[in-house]
mmCIF file of C-alpha atoms in Angstrom:
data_model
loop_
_atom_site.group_PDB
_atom_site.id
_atom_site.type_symbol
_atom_site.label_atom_id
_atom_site.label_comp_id
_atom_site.label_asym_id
_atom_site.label_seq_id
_atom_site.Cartn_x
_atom_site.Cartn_y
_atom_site.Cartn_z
ATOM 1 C CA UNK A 956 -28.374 -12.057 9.173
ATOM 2 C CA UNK A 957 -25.369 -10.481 10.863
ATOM 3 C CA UNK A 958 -23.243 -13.550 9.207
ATOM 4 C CA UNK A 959 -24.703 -12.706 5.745
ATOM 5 C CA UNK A 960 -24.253 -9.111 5.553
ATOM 6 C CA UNK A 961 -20.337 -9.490 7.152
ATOM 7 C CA UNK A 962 -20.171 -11.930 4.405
ATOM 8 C CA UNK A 963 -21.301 -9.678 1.684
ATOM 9 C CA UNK A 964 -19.139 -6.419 2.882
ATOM 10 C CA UNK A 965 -15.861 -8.994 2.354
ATOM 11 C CA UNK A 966 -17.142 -10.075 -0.924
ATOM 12 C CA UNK A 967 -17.162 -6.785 -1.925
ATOM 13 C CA UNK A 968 -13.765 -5.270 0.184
ATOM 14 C CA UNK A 969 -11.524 -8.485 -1.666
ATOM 15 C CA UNK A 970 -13.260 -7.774 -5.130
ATOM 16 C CA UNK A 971 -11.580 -4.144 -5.091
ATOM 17 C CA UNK A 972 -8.293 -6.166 -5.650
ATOM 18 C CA UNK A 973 -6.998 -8.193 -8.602
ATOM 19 C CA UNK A 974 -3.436 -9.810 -7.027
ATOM 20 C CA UNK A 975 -2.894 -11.681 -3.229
ATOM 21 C CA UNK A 976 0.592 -12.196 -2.857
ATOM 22 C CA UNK A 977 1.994 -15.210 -0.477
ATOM 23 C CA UNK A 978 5.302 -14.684 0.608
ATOM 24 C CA UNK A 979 7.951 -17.122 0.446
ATOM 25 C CA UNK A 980 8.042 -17.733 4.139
ATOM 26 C CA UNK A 981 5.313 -17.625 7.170
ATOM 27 C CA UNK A 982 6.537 -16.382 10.415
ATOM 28 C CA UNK A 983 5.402 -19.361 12.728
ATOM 29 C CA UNK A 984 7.789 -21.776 10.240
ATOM 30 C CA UNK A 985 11.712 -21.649 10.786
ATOM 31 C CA UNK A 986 12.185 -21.947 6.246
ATOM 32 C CA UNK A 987 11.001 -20.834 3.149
ATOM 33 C CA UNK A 988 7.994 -23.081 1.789
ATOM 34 C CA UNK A 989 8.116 -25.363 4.754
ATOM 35 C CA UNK A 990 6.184 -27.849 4.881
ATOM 36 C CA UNK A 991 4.765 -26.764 1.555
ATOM 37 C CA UNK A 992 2.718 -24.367 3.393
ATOM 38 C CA UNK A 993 3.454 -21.484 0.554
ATOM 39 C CA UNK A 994 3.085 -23.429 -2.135
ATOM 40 C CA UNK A 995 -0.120 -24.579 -0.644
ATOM 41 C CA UNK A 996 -1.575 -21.510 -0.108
ATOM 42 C CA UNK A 997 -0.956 -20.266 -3.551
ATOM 43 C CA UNK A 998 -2.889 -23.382 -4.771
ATOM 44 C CA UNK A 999 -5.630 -22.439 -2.601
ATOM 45 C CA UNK A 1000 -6.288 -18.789 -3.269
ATOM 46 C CA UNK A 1001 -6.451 -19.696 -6.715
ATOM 47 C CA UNK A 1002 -8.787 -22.635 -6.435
ATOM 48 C CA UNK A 1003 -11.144 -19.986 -4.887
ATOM 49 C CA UNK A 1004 -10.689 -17.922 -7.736
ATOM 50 C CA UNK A 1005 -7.738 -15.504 -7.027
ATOM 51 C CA UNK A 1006 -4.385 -14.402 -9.194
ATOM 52 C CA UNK A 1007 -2.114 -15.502 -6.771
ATOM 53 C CA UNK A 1008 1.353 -14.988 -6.935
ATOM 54 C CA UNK A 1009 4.316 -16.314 -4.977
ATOM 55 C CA UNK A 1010 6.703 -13.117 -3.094
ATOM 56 C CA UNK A 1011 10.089 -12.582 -5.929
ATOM 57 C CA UNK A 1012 8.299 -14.213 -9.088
ATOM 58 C CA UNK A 1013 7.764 -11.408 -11.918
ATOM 59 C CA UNK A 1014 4.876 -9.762 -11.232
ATOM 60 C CA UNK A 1015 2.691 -8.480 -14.315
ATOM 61 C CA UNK A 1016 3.431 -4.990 -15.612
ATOM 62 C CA UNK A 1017 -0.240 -3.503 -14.032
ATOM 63 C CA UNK A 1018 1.208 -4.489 -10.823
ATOM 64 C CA UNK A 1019 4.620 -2.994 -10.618
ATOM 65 C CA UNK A 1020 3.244 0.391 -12.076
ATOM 66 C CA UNK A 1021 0.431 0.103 -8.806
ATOM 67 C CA UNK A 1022 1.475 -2.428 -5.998
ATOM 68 C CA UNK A 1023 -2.123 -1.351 -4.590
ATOM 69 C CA UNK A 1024 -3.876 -3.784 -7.161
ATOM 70 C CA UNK A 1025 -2.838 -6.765 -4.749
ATOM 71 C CA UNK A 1026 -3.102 -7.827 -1.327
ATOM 72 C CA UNK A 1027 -0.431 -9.357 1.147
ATOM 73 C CA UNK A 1028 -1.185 -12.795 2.329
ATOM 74 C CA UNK A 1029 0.317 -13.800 5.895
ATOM 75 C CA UNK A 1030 -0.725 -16.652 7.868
ATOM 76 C CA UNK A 1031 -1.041 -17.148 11.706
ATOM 77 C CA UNK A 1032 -0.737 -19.950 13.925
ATOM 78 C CA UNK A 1033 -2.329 -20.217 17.706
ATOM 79 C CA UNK A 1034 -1.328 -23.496 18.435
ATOM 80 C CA UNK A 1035 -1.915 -25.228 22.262
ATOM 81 C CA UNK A 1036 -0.965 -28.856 23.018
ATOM 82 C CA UNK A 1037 -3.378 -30.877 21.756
ATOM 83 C CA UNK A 1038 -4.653 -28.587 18.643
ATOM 84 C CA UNK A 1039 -3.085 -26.567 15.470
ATOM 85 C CA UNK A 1040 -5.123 -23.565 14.350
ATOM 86 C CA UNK A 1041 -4.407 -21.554 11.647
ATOM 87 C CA UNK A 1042 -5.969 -18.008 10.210
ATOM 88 C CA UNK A 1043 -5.658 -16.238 7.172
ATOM 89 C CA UNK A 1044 -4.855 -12.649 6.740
ATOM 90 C CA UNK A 1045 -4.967 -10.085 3.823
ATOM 91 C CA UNK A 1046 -3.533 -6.786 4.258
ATOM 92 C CA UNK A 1047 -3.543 -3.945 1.651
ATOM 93 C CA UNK A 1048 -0.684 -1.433 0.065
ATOM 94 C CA UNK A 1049 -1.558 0.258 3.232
ATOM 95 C CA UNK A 1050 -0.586 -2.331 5.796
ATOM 96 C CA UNK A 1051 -4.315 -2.223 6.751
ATOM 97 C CA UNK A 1052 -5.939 -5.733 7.339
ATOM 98 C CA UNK A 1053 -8.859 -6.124 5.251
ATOM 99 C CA UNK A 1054 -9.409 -9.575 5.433
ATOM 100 C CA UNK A 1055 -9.654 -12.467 8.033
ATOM 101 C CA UNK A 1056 -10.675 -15.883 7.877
ATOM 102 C CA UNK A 1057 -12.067 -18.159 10.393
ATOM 103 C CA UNK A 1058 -9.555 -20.985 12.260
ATOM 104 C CA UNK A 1059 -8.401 -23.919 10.611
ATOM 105 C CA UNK A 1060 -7.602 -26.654 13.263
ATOM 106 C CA UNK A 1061 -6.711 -30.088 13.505
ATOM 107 C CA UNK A 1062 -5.558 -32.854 16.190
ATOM 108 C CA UNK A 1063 -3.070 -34.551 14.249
ATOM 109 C CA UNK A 1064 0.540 -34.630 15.962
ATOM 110 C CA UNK A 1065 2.704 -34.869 12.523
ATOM 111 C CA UNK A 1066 2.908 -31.247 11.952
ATOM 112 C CA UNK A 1067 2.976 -32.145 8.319
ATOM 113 C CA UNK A 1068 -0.488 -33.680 7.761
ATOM 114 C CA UNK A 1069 -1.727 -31.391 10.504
ATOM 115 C CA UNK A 1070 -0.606 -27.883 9.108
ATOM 116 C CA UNK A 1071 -1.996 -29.128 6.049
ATOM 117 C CA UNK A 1072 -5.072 -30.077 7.491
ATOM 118 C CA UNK A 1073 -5.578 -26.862 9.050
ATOM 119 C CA UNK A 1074 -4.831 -24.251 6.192
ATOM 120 C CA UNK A 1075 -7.075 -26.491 3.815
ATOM 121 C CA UNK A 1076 -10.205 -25.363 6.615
ATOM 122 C CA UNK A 1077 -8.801 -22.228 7.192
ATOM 123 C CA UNK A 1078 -8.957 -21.154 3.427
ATOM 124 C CA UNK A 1079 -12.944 -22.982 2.915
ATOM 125 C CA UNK A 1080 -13.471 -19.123 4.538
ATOM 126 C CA UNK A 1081 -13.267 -17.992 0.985
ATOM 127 C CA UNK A 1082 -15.385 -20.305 -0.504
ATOM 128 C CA UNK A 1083 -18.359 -18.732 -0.413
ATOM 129 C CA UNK A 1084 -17.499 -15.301 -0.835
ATOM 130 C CA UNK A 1085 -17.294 -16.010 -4.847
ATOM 131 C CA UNK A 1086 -14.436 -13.448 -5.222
ATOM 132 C CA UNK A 1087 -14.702 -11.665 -8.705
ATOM 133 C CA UNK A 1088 -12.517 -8.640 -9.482
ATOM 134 C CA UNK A 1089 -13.868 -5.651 -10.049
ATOM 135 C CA UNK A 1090 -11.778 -2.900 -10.899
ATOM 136 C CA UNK A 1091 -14.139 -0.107 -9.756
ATOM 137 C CA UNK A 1092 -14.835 -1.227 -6.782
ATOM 138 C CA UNK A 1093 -11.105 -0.163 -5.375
ATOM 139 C CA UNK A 1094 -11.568 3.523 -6.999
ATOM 140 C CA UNK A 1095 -15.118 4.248 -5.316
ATOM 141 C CA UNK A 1096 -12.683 2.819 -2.050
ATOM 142 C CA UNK A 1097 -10.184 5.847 -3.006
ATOM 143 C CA UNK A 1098 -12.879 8.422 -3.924
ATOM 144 C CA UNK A 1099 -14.487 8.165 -0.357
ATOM 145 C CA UNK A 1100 -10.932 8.152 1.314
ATOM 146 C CA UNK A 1101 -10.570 11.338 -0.585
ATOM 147 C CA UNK A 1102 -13.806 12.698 1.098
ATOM 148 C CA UNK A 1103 -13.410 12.140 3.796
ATOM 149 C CA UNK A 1104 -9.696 13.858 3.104
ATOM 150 C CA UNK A 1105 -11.105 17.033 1.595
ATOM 151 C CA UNK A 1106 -11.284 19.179 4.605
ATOM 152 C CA UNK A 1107 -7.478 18.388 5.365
ATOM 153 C CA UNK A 1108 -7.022 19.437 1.884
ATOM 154 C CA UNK A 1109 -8.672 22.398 1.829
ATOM 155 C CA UNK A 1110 -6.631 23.780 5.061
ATOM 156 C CA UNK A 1111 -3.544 22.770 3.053
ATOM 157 C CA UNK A 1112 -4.585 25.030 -0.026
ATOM 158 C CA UNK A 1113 -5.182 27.882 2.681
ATOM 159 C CA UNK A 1114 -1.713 27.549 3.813
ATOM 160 C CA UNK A 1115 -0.204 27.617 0.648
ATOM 161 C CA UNK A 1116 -2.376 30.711 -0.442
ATOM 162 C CA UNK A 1117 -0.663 32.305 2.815
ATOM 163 C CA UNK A 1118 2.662 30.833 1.721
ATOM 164 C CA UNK A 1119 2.096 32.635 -1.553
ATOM 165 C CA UNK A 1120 1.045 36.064 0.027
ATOM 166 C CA UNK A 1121 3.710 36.466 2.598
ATOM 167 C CA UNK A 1122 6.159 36.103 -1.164
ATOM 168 C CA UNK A 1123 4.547 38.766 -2.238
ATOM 169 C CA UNK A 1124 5.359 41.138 0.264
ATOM 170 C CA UNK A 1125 8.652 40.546 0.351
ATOM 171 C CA UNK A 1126 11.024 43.064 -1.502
ATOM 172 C CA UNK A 1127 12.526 42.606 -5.503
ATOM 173 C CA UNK A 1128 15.907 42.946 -4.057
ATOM 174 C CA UNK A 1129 15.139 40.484 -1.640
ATOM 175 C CA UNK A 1130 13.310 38.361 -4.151
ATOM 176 C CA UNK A 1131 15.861 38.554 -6.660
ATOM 177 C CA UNK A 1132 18.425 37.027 -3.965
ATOM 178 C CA UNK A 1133 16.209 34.235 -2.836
ATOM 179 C CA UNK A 1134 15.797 32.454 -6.362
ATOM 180 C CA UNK A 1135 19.376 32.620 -6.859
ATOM 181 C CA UNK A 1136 20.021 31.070 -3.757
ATOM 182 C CA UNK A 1137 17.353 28.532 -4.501
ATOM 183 C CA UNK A 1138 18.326 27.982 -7.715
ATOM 184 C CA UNK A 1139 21.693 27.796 -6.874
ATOM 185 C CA UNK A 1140 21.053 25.125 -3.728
ATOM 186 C CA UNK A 1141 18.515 23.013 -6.240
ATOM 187 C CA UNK A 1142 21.648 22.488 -8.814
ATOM 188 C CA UNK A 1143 23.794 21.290 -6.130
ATOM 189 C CA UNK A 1144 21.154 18.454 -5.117
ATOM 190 C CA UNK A 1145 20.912 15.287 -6.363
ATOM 191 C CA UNK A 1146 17.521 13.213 -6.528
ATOM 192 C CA UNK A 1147 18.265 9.823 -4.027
ATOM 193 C CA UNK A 1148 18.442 7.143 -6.777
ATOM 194 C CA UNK A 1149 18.146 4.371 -4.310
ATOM 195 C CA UNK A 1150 14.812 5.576 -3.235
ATOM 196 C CA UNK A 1151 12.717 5.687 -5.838
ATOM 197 C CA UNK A 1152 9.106 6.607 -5.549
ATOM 198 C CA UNK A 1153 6.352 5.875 -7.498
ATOM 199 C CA UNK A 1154 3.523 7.906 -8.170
ATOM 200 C CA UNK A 1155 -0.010 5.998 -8.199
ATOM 201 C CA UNK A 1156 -3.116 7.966 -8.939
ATOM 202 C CA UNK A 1157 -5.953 8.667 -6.473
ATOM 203 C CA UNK A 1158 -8.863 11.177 -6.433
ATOM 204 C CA UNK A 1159 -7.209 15.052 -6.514
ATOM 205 C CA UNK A 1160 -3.946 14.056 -6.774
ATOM 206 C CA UNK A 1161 -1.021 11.299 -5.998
ATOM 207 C CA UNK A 1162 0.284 8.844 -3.760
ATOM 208 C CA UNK A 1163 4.096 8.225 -3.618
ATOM 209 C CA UNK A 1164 5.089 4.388 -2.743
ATOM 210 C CA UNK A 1165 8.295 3.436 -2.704
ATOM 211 C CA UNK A 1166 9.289 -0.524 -3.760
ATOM 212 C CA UNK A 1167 8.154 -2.355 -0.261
ATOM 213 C CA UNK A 1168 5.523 -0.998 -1.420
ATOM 214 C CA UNK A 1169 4.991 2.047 1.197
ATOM 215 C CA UNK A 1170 2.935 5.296 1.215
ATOM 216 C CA UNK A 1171 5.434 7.657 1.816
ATOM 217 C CA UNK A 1172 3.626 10.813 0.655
ATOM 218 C CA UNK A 1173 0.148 11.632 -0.485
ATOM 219 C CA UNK A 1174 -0.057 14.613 -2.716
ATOM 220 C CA UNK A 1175 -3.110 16.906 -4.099
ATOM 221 C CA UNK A 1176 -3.194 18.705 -7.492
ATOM 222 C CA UNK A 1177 -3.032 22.766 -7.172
ATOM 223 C CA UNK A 1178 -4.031 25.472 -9.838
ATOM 224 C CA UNK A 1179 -0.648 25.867 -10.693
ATOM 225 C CA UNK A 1180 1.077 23.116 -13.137
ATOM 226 C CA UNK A 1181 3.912 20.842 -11.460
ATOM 227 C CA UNK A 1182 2.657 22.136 -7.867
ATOM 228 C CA UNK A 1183 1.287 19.828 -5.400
ATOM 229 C CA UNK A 1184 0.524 20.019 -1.387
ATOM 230 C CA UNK A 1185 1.915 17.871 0.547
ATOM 231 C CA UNK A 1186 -0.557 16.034 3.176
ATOM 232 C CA UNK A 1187 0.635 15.802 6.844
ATOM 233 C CA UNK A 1188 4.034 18.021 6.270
ATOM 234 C CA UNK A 1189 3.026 21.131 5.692
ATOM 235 C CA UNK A 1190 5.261 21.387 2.276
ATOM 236 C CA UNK A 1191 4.543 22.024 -1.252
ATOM 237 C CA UNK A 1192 5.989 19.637 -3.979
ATOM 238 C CA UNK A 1193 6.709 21.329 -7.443
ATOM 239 C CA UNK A 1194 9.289 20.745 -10.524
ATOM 240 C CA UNK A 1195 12.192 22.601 -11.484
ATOM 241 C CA UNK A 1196 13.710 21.165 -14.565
ATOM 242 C CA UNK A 1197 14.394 18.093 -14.554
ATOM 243 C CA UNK A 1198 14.324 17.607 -10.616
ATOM 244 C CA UNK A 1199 10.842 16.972 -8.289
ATOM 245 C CA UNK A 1200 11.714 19.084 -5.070
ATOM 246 C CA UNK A 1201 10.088 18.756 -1.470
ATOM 247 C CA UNK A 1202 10.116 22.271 0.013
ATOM 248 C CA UNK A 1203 8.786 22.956 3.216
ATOM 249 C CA UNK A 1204 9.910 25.326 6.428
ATOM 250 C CA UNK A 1205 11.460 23.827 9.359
ATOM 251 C CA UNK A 1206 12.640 25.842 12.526
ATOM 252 C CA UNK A 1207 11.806 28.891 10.573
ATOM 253 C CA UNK A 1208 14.153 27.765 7.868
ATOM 254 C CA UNK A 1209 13.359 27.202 4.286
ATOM 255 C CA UNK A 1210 14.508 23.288 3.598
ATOM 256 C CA UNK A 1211 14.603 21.702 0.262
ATOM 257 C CA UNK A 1212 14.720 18.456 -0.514
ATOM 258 C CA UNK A 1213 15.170 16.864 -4.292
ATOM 259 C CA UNK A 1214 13.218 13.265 -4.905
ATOM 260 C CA UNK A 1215 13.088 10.902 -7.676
ATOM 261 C CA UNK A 1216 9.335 9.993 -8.541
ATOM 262 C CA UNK A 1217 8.004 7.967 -11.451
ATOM 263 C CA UNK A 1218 4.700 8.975 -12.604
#
């Protein structure tokens, strides 16, 4: 029973996802594709139904606007002296493992025939999960991260309502001086080009990835247009122009910071 229902939650986890990418080299082999191994592995997944694709071959357009549609494939080896054992890994945008497979073994000394031997058992794991994508599956996935988010959120819109009111007290005069500093310290910025993020939607808001792909930030919608919170910093994202600016208070100082995000 316990086998089943394990079974069925990893059906269900893996149909969330449409990609698996293998990457061009595994960790335990000293070159790219040794062995075959890679190639292999990309023959596999797809024999049990997958879209695989191999790490630096063009990836379809769905998946370089949201490089959380596939998983990253890695394979392990726990070898001894008289066995090779291998085990299959799948790992989301996240870097959080969402899939393992059993061991793949064999006694065979040519490390040829017995790597090959051993990632052909490793990958029957998948066999019987009959993997189908299902593209809702990986929003209810978001919506109940964002649940389980809200209260964080809701401390975050409390801050910036405080942010908001302590503005308000503060004098015209003194008012009048702070935008033109701002302004004047936004002109003089320049978004990092080389550090591109891209914005990927989940429930309330935004996640910024850059191209590994990496969560950087995580940002929720506000009832003002252009202005997001900021998860974790304690910072406010919002658009001036042309330009995408993190602001946020550090040391009792008022630091800006200008970004360059694709939505």
């Amino acid at each position: 029973m316990l086998f089943t229902i394990t079974e069925s939650y990893a059906q269900k986890n893996l149909n969330a996802y449409k990609y698996i990418i293998v990457p061009k080299k595994f960790d335990f082999l000293k070159k790219e594709n040794q062995y075959r191994l890679n190639e292999l592995a990309q023959f596999l997944f797809n024999k049990y139904g997958f879209t695989a694709l191999l790490e630096g071959e063009e990836f379809p357009q769905d998946l370089k606007l949201n490089r959380c549609l596939a998983l990253q494939s890695n394979v392990f080896d726990d070898n001894n002296l008289f066995k090779t054992k291998l085990i299959v890994k799948l790992k989301n945008c996240n870097a959080e493992l969402v899939y393992t497979s059993n061991f793949g073994t064999s006694r065979e000394k040519d490390y040829k025939t017995a790597y090959n031997l051993a990632m052909r058992e490793a990958f029957k794991s998948f066999s019987s999960l009959k993997y189908k994508y299902e593209p809702a599956t990986l929003e209810k996935a978001q919506e109940s991260q964002g649940s389980n988010q809200s209260k964080e959120i809701q401390n975050l819109k409390k801050e910036l309502a405080t942010l908001k009111a302590s503005k308000a007290k503060v004098s015209p005069q003194l008012v009048t001086a702070k935008k033109a500093e701002t302004k004047s310290s936004i002109q003089t910025l320049k978004p990092q080009t080389s550090n591109v993020l891209y914005a990927q939607s989940i429930p309330n808001g935004f996640q910024l990835v850059d191209s590994s792909p990496k969560v950087v930030f995580k940002i929720k919608t506000t009832s003002l247009k252009e202005v997001y919170i900021v998860e974790s910093k304690n910072a406010i994202l919002f658009k001036k122009g042309n330009l995408w600016v993190l602001e946020r208070y550090e040391g009792g100082i008022l630091e800006q910071k200008v970004l360059e995000i694709k939505f």
